[in-house]
Amino acid sequence: MKDEEIESMRRVFHNLKDRIEPLVKSPKIQALQKRVIDIRKDAIDNNEELVAIAMKSLKENDIDCFYAEDDDEARGILLDLINEEIEKSNIDKNEVYIAKSKSNTLREIDASQFLQEQGMTIVETDLGDRILQLKKEDNGPVHPTGPASHLTVQDIAEIVNESMNLDLPAEPKPIMEAVREDVLRLIEKSSIGISGTNSIAAEDGAVLMVHNEGNISLVQSKKLHIIVAGIDKLVPLLEDCVSIGKLETAFATGKPLTSYINIVAGPSKTADIEKKLLKNMYGAEKVAVILLDNGRKDAIKECLWCIGCGNCIVNCPVYNVVGNEFGYHSYLGGRGVAMSKYLKDNQGSVDSGLYMCTLCGMCTENCPVLTPTNKIIEDLRNSTQKDGLSRAQHKRIRDNIKDKGSPY
């Protein structure tokens, strides 16, 4: 990231903290926080059982359910589902448009890049993600719910004007309207939508998604709606999903509730004619869920408590200096470093900033579920040391002490 982008991100984060801090100190949110901590710990402790329950419940709700061991298998399932829809709907293979909503899990498996390599056009429907998509280079997100928080309105105007051949002023509303019009035009050509999820109710066989823009409603109304979710997103009941969605919103945006909470518990249907069930009314004709392991079964439980609010990075002194260089893929900051060991390996942890962390604990202090990220990173350092993966500078100090009796 450029210095000016980091400075812009810091300004946004400062304003965000001013909104979040008073809300999360309220008795109502603190009571919700205690409830969600119990929900997440219990869900991760019983994850294997919840996976089995979810696969059964989702199928009972007429949702196709798949289990992917790794990112490669998840991409393969995703492609098979899309190709099946292309063939069934007689779609021109050179004109495949896919409406996509914001999803860390889809970023984790490089879904967009993979499908683009198959000749498909991916249309990001979230405004921030669409701006980054139009930016093309150096376009990684900087916050889970505000992916373009490091870009000023002037930066965004230049990106949109250049990519769409426009001459918009550096003002938020005309930029929003231009991007919205372009996205709607493109996804009108699409019959396939892909998304992530905030959480899945295993016993109810239902998927919950929170959003402010209304774009997920567009994505899930396509003929085929594919949802990709890590197995750590599973909780027992829909009530648990709602609690998590509310707490995530408070810690991510400083607002008590999002504009939309979408629940998907099956394809579109109606029984308004003599109470006879008819499928395919307005929404998706087919819904498919891909549950992704990709190292999660081997991860320590604390790594999987996260609800994805991003408040840890807003308060992280390292992240506020170096930006998204600190983190792994779309999992930003220390939590991303912690997860990288399981999503990749120890070398991945080192490369994603294992030794950048100051171990100050601000991430844990500001985490709604009290994930001990700094302790996890400290343990990871011990693990990587044993694998001989310490930083070159540290090795020199070690060797100097060993050979000369001094670090110098």
GROMACS .gro file of C-alpha atoms in nm:
model
  408
    1MET     CA    1   0.000   0.000   0.000
    2LYS     CA    2   0.109   0.357  -0.068
    3ASP     CA    3   0.180   0.591   0.222
    4GLU     CA    4  -0.115   0.812   0.131
    5GLU     CA    5  -0.346   0.508   0.122
    6ILE     CA    6  -0.236   0.403   0.470
    7GLU     CA    7  -0.292   0.757   0.595
    8SER     CA    8  -0.641   0.760   0.442
    9MET     CA    9  -0.715   0.421   0.598
   10ARG     CA   10  -0.605   0.549   0.939
   11ARG     CA   11  -0.844   0.844   0.914
   12VAL     CA   12  -1.132   0.612   0.828
   13PHE     CA   13  -1.039   0.376   1.112
   14HIS     CA   14  -1.024   0.668   1.358
   15ASN     CA   15  -1.378   0.773   1.265
   16LEU     CA   16  -1.492   0.412   1.282
   17LYS     CA   17  -1.354   0.372   1.635
   18ASP     CA   18  -1.544   0.681   1.744
   19ARG     CA   19  -1.868   0.510   1.634
   20ILE     CA   20  -1.790   0.162   1.763
   21GLU     CA   21  -1.656   0.233   2.112
   22PRO     CA   22  -1.968   0.388   2.272
   23LEU     CA   23  -2.200   0.128   2.118
   24VAL     CA   24  -2.005  -0.179   2.227
   25LYS     CA   25  -1.983  -0.045   2.583
   26SER     CA   26  -2.363  -0.042   2.614
   27PRO     CA   27  -2.517  -0.306   2.845
   28LYS     CA   28  -2.728  -0.440   2.558
   29ILE     CA   29  -2.429  -0.511   2.335
   30GLN     CA   30  -2.221  -0.647   2.624
   31ALA     CA   31  -2.499  -0.895   2.708
   32LEU     CA   32  -2.512  -0.994   2.341
   33GLN     CA   33  -2.134  -1.033   2.340
   34LYS     CA   34  -2.144  -1.279   2.631
   35ARG     CA   35  -2.411  -1.482   2.450
   36VAL     CA   36  -2.216  -1.494   2.124
   37ILE     CA   37  -1.891  -1.594   2.298
   38ASP     CA   38  -2.073  -1.897   2.438
   39ILE     CA   39  -2.231  -1.972   2.099
   40ARG     CA   40  -1.901  -1.960   1.913
   41LYS     CA   41  -1.704  -2.164   2.167
   42ASP     CA   42  -1.971  -2.432   2.184
   43ALA     CA   43  -2.006  -2.443   1.803
   44ILE     CA   44  -1.634  -2.486   1.744
   45ASP     CA   45  -1.610  -2.748   2.020
   46ASN     CA   46  -1.882  -2.947   1.841
   47ASN     CA   47  -1.794  -2.859   1.484
   48GLU     CA   48  -1.769  -3.212   1.347
   49GLU     CA   49  -2.115  -3.295   1.475
   50LEU     CA   50  -2.258  -2.970   1.335
   51VAL     CA   51  -2.116  -3.045   0.990
   52ALA     CA   52  -2.302  -3.379   0.981
   53ILE     CA   53  -2.624  -3.217   1.105
   54ALA     CA   54  -2.597  -2.930   0.856
   55MET     CA   55  -2.542  -3.152   0.554
   56LYS     CA   56  -2.853  -3.348   0.643
   57SER     CA   57  -3.069  -3.044   0.724
   58LEU     CA   58  -2.965  -2.847   0.417
   59LYS     CA   59  -3.051  -3.139   0.191
   60GLU     CA   60  -3.388  -3.177   0.364
   61ASN     CA   61  -3.451  -2.813   0.271
   62ASP     CA   62  -3.381  -2.893  -0.095
   63ILE     CA   63  -3.037  -2.727  -0.083
   64ASP     CA   64  -2.758  -2.919  -0.255
   65CYS     CA   65  -2.475  -2.957  -0.005
   66PHE     CA   66  -2.110  -3.045  -0.072
   67TYR     CA   67  -1.804  -3.087   0.147
   68ALA     CA   68  -1.467  -2.969   0.015
   69GLU     CA   69  -1.147  -3.082   0.183
   70ASP     CA   70  -0.939  -2.801   0.033
   71ASP     CA   71  -0.950  -2.498  -0.196
   72ASP     CA   72  -0.882  -2.702  -0.508
   73GLU     CA   73  -1.178  -2.931  -0.441
   74ALA     CA   74  -1.399  -2.631  -0.362
   75ARG     CA   75  -1.310  -2.468  -0.695
   76GLY     CA   76  -1.383  -2.794  -0.875
   77ILE     CA   77  -1.729  -2.823  -0.717
   78LEU     CA   78  -1.797  -2.457  -0.793
   79LEU     CA   79  -1.703  -2.501  -1.158
   80ASP     CA   80  -1.910  -2.820  -1.193
   81LEU     CA   81  -2.220  -2.644  -1.057
   82ILE     CA   82  -2.173  -2.349  -1.290
   83ASN     CA   83  -2.108  -2.566  -1.595
   84GLU     CA   84  -2.420  -2.768  -1.515
   85GLU     CA   85  -2.624  -2.446  -1.510
   86ILE     CA   86  -2.462  -2.327  -1.835
   87GLU     CA   87  -2.562  -2.650  -2.007
   88LYS     CA   88  -2.910  -2.665  -1.854
   89SER     CA   89  -2.994  -2.304  -1.941
   90ASN     CA   90  -2.818  -2.317  -2.278
   91ILE     CA   91  -2.594  -2.021  -2.190
   92ASP     CA   92  -2.332  -1.912  -2.442
   93LYS     CA   93  -2.000  -2.015  -2.286
   94ASN     CA   94  -1.847  -1.692  -2.413
   95GLU     CA   95  -2.113  -1.487  -2.234
   96VAL     CA   96  -2.110  -1.623  -1.880
   97TYR     CA   97  -2.169  -1.347  -1.624
   98ILE     CA   98  -2.159  -1.425  -1.254
   99ALA     CA   99  -2.299  -1.190  -0.989
  100LYS     CA  100  -2.079  -1.208  -0.679
  101SER     CA  101  -2.114  -1.063  -0.331
  102LYS     CA  102  -1.839  -0.989  -0.082
  103SER     CA  103  -1.687  -1.303   0.069
  104ASN     CA  104  -1.358  -1.375   0.245
  105THR     CA  105  -1.406  -1.746   0.179
  106LEU     CA  106  -1.440  -1.691  -0.196
  107ARG     CA  107  -1.122  -1.482  -0.182
  108GLU     CA  108  -0.955  -1.760   0.017
  109ILE     CA  109  -1.007  -2.008  -0.267
  110ASP     CA  110  -0.929  -1.747  -0.538
  111ALA     CA  111  -1.273  -1.807  -0.686
  112SER     CA  112  -1.285  -1.492  -0.901
  113GLN     CA  113  -0.943  -1.545  -1.058
  114PHE     CA  114  -1.017  -1.913  -1.116
  115LEU     CA  115  -1.351  -1.849  -1.288
  116GLN     CA  116  -1.208  -1.566  -1.495
  117GLU     CA  117  -0.942  -1.808  -1.619
  118GLN     CA  118  -1.233  -2.024  -1.741
  119GLY     CA  119  -1.350  -1.730  -1.954
  120MET     CA  120  -1.628  -1.612  -1.720
  121THR     CA  121  -1.701  -1.252  -1.623
  122ILE     CA  122  -1.721  -1.192  -1.249
  123VAL     CA  123  -1.919  -0.885  -1.141
  124GLU     CA  124  -1.860  -0.768  -0.785
  125THR     CA  125  -2.188  -0.629  -0.658
  126ASP     CA  126  -2.059  -0.479  -0.332
  127LEU     CA  127  -1.959  -0.116  -0.399
  128GLY     CA  128  -1.623  -0.138  -0.222
  129ASP     CA  129  -1.531  -0.466  -0.390
  130ARG     CA  130  -1.642  -0.334  -0.728
  131ILE     CA  131  -1.417  -0.027  -0.686
  132LEU     CA  132  -1.124  -0.256  -0.607
  133GLN     CA  133  -1.212  -0.475  -0.905
  134LEU     CA  134  -1.204  -0.169  -1.130
  135LYS     CA  135  -0.870  -0.063  -0.975
  136LYS     CA  136  -0.721  -0.386  -1.114
  137GLU     CA  137  -0.372  -0.353  -0.960
  138ASP     CA  138  -0.271  -0.342  -0.593
  139ASN     CA  139  -0.637  -0.394  -0.517
  140GLY     CA  140  -0.649  -0.607  -0.204
  141PRO     CA  141  -0.910  -0.519   0.061
  142VAL     CA  142  -0.812  -0.339   0.381
  143HIS     CA  143  -1.117  -0.416   0.598
  144PRO     CA  144  -1.373  -0.701   0.591
  145THR     CA  145  -1.674  -0.470   0.565
  146GLY     CA  146  -1.501  -0.164   0.413
  147PRO     CA  147  -1.264  -0.315   0.157
  148ALA     CA  148  -1.181   0.021  -0.010
  149SER     CA  149  -1.141   0.220   0.312
  150HIS     CA  150  -0.789   0.326   0.211
  151LEU     CA  151  -0.906   0.512  -0.101
  152THR     CA  152  -1.015   0.875  -0.094
  153VAL     CA  153  -1.313   0.996  -0.295
  154GLN     CA  154  -1.063   1.153  -0.537
  155ASP     CA  155  -0.887   0.817  -0.581
  156ILE     CA  156  -1.218   0.643  -0.641
  157ALA     CA  157  -1.336   0.904  -0.891
  158GLU     CA  158  -1.017   0.855  -1.093
  159ILE     CA  159  -1.055   0.475  -1.085
  160VAL     CA  160  -1.419   0.484  -1.195
  161ASN     CA  161  -1.366   0.753  -1.461
  162GLU     CA  162  -1.071   0.570  -1.615
  163SER     CA  163  -1.229   0.225  -1.615
  164MET     CA  164  -1.575   0.338  -1.730
  165ASN     CA  165  -1.470   0.628  -1.956
  166LEU     CA  166  -1.663   0.886  -1.753
  167ASP     CA  167  -1.598   1.235  -1.622
  168LEU     CA  168  -1.753   1.220  -1.276
  169PRO     CA  169  -1.676   1.477  -1.005
  170ALA     CA  170  -1.502   1.356  -0.689
  171GLU     CA  171  -1.832   1.328  -0.503
  172PRO     CA  172  -1.968   1.011  -0.341
  173LYS     CA  173  -2.325   1.009  -0.475
  174PRO     CA  174  -2.255   1.038  -0.851
  175ILE     CA  175  -1.982   0.775  -0.813
  176MET     CA  176  -2.220   0.540  -0.634
  177GLU     CA  177  -2.491   0.592  -0.894
  178ALA     CA  178  -2.256   0.530  -1.186
  179VAL     CA  179  -2.118   0.208  -1.037
  180ARG     CA  180  -2.467   0.089  -0.942
  181GLU     CA  181  -2.598   0.145  -1.295
  182ASP     CA  182  -2.303  -0.041  -1.445
  183VAL     CA  183  -2.334  -0.335  -1.204
  184LEU     CA  184  -2.709  -0.368  -1.263
  185ARG     CA  185  -2.655  -0.362  -1.639
  186LEU     CA  186  -2.397  -0.640  -1.618
  187ILE     CA  187  -2.574  -0.870  -1.375
  188GLU     CA  188  -2.892  -0.849  -1.580
  189LYS     CA  189  -2.703  -1.083  -1.814
  190SER     CA  190  -2.638  -1.329  -1.531
  191SER     CA  191  -2.831  -1.630  -1.414
  192ILE     CA  192  -2.568  -1.736  -1.160
  193GLY     CA  193  -2.490  -1.578  -0.822
  194ILE     CA  194  -2.216  -1.673  -0.577
  195SER     CA  195  -2.178  -1.554  -0.220
  196GLY     CA  196  -2.036  -1.632   0.119
  197THR     CA  197  -2.228  -1.628   0.445
  198ASN     CA  198  -2.204  -1.485   0.794
  199SER     CA  199  -2.319  -1.807   0.959
  200ILE     CA  200  -2.512  -2.128   0.899
  201ALA     CA  201  -2.774  -2.278   1.132
  202ALA     CA  202  -2.696  -2.649   1.122
  203GLU     CA  203  -3.017  -2.779   1.282
  204ASP     CA  204  -3.242  -2.548   1.077
  205GLY     CA  205  -3.057  -2.601   0.748
  206ALA     CA  206  -3.053  -2.225   0.691
  207VAL     CA  207  -2.789  -1.974   0.581
  208LEU     CA  208  -2.779  -1.615   0.712
  209MET     CA  209  -2.620  -1.313   0.542
  210VAL     CA  210  -2.612  -0.953   0.664
  211HIS     CA  211  -2.560  -0.654   0.435
  212ASN     CA  212  -2.647  -0.288   0.392
  213GLU     CA  213  -2.651  -0.241   0.015
  214GLY     CA  214  -2.918  -0.491  -0.086
  215ASN     CA  215  -2.677  -0.651  -0.332
  216ILE     CA  216  -2.698  -0.997  -0.175
  217SER     CA  217  -3.071  -0.999  -0.249
  218LEU     CA  218  -2.981  -0.953  -0.616
  219VAL     CA  219  -2.719  -1.228  -0.605
  220GLN     CA  220  -2.948  -1.482  -0.438
  221SER     CA  221  -3.230  -1.413  -0.685
  222LYS     CA  222  -3.034  -1.566  -0.975
  223LYS     CA  223  -3.144  -1.905  -1.106
  224LEU     CA  224  -2.845  -2.070  -0.940
  225HIS     CA  225  -2.721  -1.941  -0.605
  226ILE     CA  226  -2.398  -2.096  -0.477
  227ILE     CA  227  -2.283  -2.029  -0.121
  228VAL     CA  228  -1.927  -2.109  -0.013
  229ALA     CA  229  -1.863  -2.118   0.361
  230GLY     CA  230  -1.592  -2.239   0.595
  231ILE     CA  231  -1.703  -2.513   0.832
  232ASP     CA  232  -1.626  -2.271   1.117
  233LYS     CA  233  -1.939  -2.073   1.018
  234LEU     CA  234  -2.166  -2.343   1.157
  235VAL     CA  235  -2.373  -2.286   1.472
  236PRO     CA  236  -2.669  -2.489   1.600
  237LEU     CA  237  -2.971  -2.259   1.552
  238LEU     CA  238  -3.095  -1.969   1.343
  239GLU     CA  239  -3.131  -1.762   1.662
  240ASP     CA  240  -2.755  -1.807   1.707
  241CYS     CA  241  -2.693  -1.679   1.354
  242VAL     CA  242  -2.898  -1.365   1.422
  243SER     CA  243  -2.708  -1.296   1.744
  244ILE     CA  244  -2.375  -1.330   1.564
  245GLY     CA  245  -2.492  -1.106   1.278
  246LYS     CA  246  -2.600  -0.835   1.522
  247LEU     CA  247  -2.276  -0.845   1.719
  248GLU     CA  248  -2.064  -0.846   1.404
  249THR     CA  249  -2.251  -0.539   1.279
  250ALA     CA  250  -2.193  -0.351   1.605
  251PHE     CA  251  -1.818  -0.421   1.609
  252ALA     CA  252  -1.774  -0.374   1.232
  253THR     CA  253  -1.973  -0.057   1.170
  254GLY     CA  254  -2.074   0.099   1.501
  255LYS     CA  255  -2.440   0.046   1.414
  256PRO     CA  256  -2.675  -0.183   1.609
  257LEU     CA  257  -2.823  -0.348   1.299
  258THR     CA  258  -2.767  -0.376   0.926
  259SER     CA  259  -3.025  -0.277   0.664
  260TYR     CA  260  -3.076  -0.636   0.554
  261ILE     CA  261  -3.061  -0.980   0.711
  262ASN     CA  262  -3.118  -1.245   0.445
  263ILE     CA  263  -3.198  -1.602   0.539
  264VAL     CA  264  -3.184  -1.876   0.276
  265ALA     CA  265  -3.347  -2.206   0.369
  266GLY     CA  266  -3.423  -2.343   0.024
  267PRO     CA  267  -3.495  -2.247  -0.337
  268SER     CA  268  -3.781  -2.017  -0.436
  269LYS     CA  269  -4.127  -2.170  -0.397
  270THR     CA  270  -4.492  -2.089  -0.336
  271ALA     CA  271  -4.807  -2.268  -0.219
  272ASP     CA  272  -5.056  -1.993  -0.298
  273ILE     CA  273  -5.265  -2.203  -0.537
  274GLU     CA  274  -5.472  -2.454  -0.341
  275LYS     CA  275  -5.175  -2.493  -0.104
  276LYS     CA  276  -4.997  -2.699  -0.366
  277LEU     CA  277  -4.620  -2.655  -0.358
  278LEU     CA  278  -4.475  -2.500  -0.672
  279LYS     CA  279  -4.105  -2.429  -0.720
  280ASN     CA  280  -3.930  -2.144  -0.898
  281MET     CA  281  -4.131  -1.833  -0.819
  282TYR     CA  282  -3.907  -1.523  -0.805
  283GLY     CA  283  -3.583  -1.637  -0.645
  284ALA     CA  284  -3.325  -1.907  -0.708
  285GLU     CA  285  -3.436  -2.228  -0.872
  286LYS     CA  286  -3.137  -2.406  -0.723
  287VAL     CA  287  -2.934  -2.333  -0.409
  288ALA     CA  288  -2.605  -2.508  -0.337
  289VAL     CA  289  -2.381  -2.482  -0.032
  290ILE     CA  290  -2.013  -2.578  -0.038
  291LEU     CA  291  -1.875  -2.638   0.313
  292LEU     CA  292  -1.500  -2.580   0.311
  293ASP     CA  293  -1.245  -2.738   0.544
  294ASN     CA  294  -0.912  -2.620   0.395
  295GLY     CA  295  -0.716  -2.674   0.716
  296ARG     CA  296  -0.985  -2.573   0.962
  297LYS     CA  297  -1.016  -2.922   1.113
  298ASP     CA  298  -0.650  -2.900   1.215
  299ALA     CA  299  -0.665  -2.542   1.345
  300ILE     CA  300  -0.661  -2.468   1.715
  301LYS     CA  301  -1.012  -2.387   1.828
  302GLU     CA  302  -0.940  -2.026   1.926
  303CYS     CA  303  -0.847  -1.946   1.565
  304LEU     CA  304  -1.201  -2.030   1.457
  305TRP     CA  305  -1.398  -1.819   1.703
  306CYS     CA  306  -1.373  -1.510   1.477
  307ILE     CA  307  -1.700  -1.355   1.351
  308GLY     CA  308  -1.530  -1.139   1.086
  309CYS     CA  309  -1.598  -0.786   1.215
  310GLY     CA  310  -1.247  -0.649   1.156
  311ASN     CA  311  -1.233  -0.451   1.483
  312CYS     CA  312  -0.897  -0.613   1.561
  313ILE     CA  313  -0.725  -0.445   1.266
  314VAL     CA  314  -0.892  -0.110   1.332
  315ASN     CA  315  -0.714  -0.113   1.670
  316CYS     CA  316  -0.391  -0.288   1.565
  317PRO     CA  317  -0.087  -0.054   1.581
  318VAL     CA  318   0.102  -0.263   1.327
  319TYR     CA  319  -0.182  -0.277   1.076
  320ASN     CA  320  -0.229   0.098   1.106
  321VAL     CA  321   0.134   0.145   0.999
  322VAL     CA  322   0.181  -0.117   0.726
  323GLY     CA  323  -0.176  -0.188   0.610
  324ASN     CA  324  -0.279  -0.514   0.446
  325GLU     CA  325   0.080  -0.630   0.412
  326PHE     CA  326   0.012  -0.764   0.763
  327GLY     CA  327  -0.218  -1.061   0.715
  328TYR     CA  328  -0.288  -1.352   0.484
  329HIS     CA  329  -0.497  -1.327   0.170
  330SER     CA  330  -0.831  -1.169   0.271
  331TYR     CA  331  -0.777  -1.255   0.637
  332LEU     CA  332  -0.625  -0.931   0.754
  333GLY     CA  333  -0.395  -0.850   1.044
  334GLY     CA  334  -0.292  -1.086   1.320
  335ARG     CA  335  -0.592  -1.312   1.277
  336GLY     CA  336  -0.489  -1.370   0.917
  337VAL     CA  337  -0.135  -1.452   1.030
  338ALA     CA  338  -0.275  -1.699   1.283
  339MET     CA  339  -0.500  -1.868   1.025
  340SER     CA  340  -0.228  -1.882   0.757
  341LYS     CA  341  -0.056  -2.173   0.932
  342TYR     CA  342  -0.364  -2.386   0.876
  343LEU     CA  343  -0.473  -2.243   0.541
  344LYS     CA  344  -0.116  -2.283   0.414
  345ASP     CA  345   0.180  -2.366   0.641
  346ASN     CA  346   0.437  -2.221   0.879
  347GLN     CA  347   0.617  -2.046   0.595
  348GLY     CA  348   0.287  -1.882   0.503
  349SER     CA  349   0.269  -1.744   0.858
  350VAL     CA  350   0.619  -1.598   0.831
  351ASP     CA  351   0.543  -1.445   0.491
  352SER     CA  352   0.216  -1.291   0.614
  353GLY     CA  353   0.379  -1.098   0.898
  354LEU     CA  354   0.439  -1.337   1.188
  355TYR     CA  355   0.732  -1.129   1.308
  356MET     CA  356   0.566  -0.792   1.247
  357CYS     CA  357   0.332  -0.839   1.544
  358THR     CA  358   0.428  -0.656   1.866
  359LEU     CA  359   0.224  -0.901   2.080
  360CYS     CA  360   0.059  -0.597   2.242
  361GLY     CA  361  -0.280  -0.769   2.270
  362MET     CA  362  -0.490  -0.483   2.132
  363CYS     CA  363  -0.649  -0.731   1.891
  364THR     CA  364  -0.775  -0.952   2.174
  365GLU     CA  365  -0.885  -0.655   2.384
  366ASN     CA  366  -1.101  -0.528   2.096
  367CYS     CA  367  -1.227  -0.865   1.970
  368PRO     CA  368  -1.598  -0.929   2.037
  369VAL     CA  369  -1.526  -1.297   2.108
  370LEU     CA  370  -1.190  -1.237   2.281
  371THR     CA  371  -0.981  -1.438   2.033
  372PRO     CA  372  -0.631  -1.458   2.190
  373THR     CA  373  -0.459  -1.371   1.863
  374ASN     CA  374  -0.139  -1.238   2.021
  375LYS     CA  375  -0.097  -1.559   2.223
  376ILE     CA  376  -0.159  -1.768   1.909
  377ILE     CA  377   0.106  -1.569   1.722
  378GLU     CA  378   0.354  -1.612   2.009
  379ASP     CA  379   0.299  -1.989   1.997
  380LEU     CA  380   0.335  -1.985   1.618
  381ARG     CA  381   0.673  -1.816   1.652
  382ASN     CA  382   0.789  -2.101   1.873
  383SER     CA  383   0.664  -2.349   1.612
  384THR     CA  384   0.834  -2.175   1.321
  385GLN     CA  385   1.159  -2.143   1.517
  386LYS     CA  386   1.164  -2.521   1.555
  387ASP     CA  387   1.120  -2.548   1.178
  388GLY     CA  388   1.417  -2.316   1.124
  389LEU     CA  389   1.199  -2.040   0.980
  390SER     CA  390   1.306  -1.749   1.199
  391ARG     CA  391   1.391  -1.420   1.029
  392ALA     CA  392   1.741  -1.372   0.891
  393GLN     CA  393   1.805  -1.082   1.129
  394HIS     CA  394   1.710  -1.299   1.426
  395LYS     CA  395   1.936  -1.578   1.305
  396ARG     CA  396   2.228  -1.336   1.288
  397ILE     CA  397   2.166  -1.222   1.645
  398ARG     CA  398   2.140  -1.584   1.759
  399ASP     CA  399   2.462  -1.680   1.582
  400ASN     CA  400   2.644  -1.374   1.718
  401ILE     CA  401   2.544  -1.464   2.072
  402LYS     CA  402   2.652  -1.824   2.016
  403ASP     CA  403   2.984  -1.740   1.847
  404LYS     CA  404   3.081  -1.409   2.012
  405GLY     CA  405   2.888  -1.400   2.334
  406SER     CA  406   2.715  -1.082   2.216
  407PRO     CA  407   2.424  -0.998   1.986
  408TYR     CA  408   2.645  -0.746   1.800
   0.00000   0.00000   0.00000
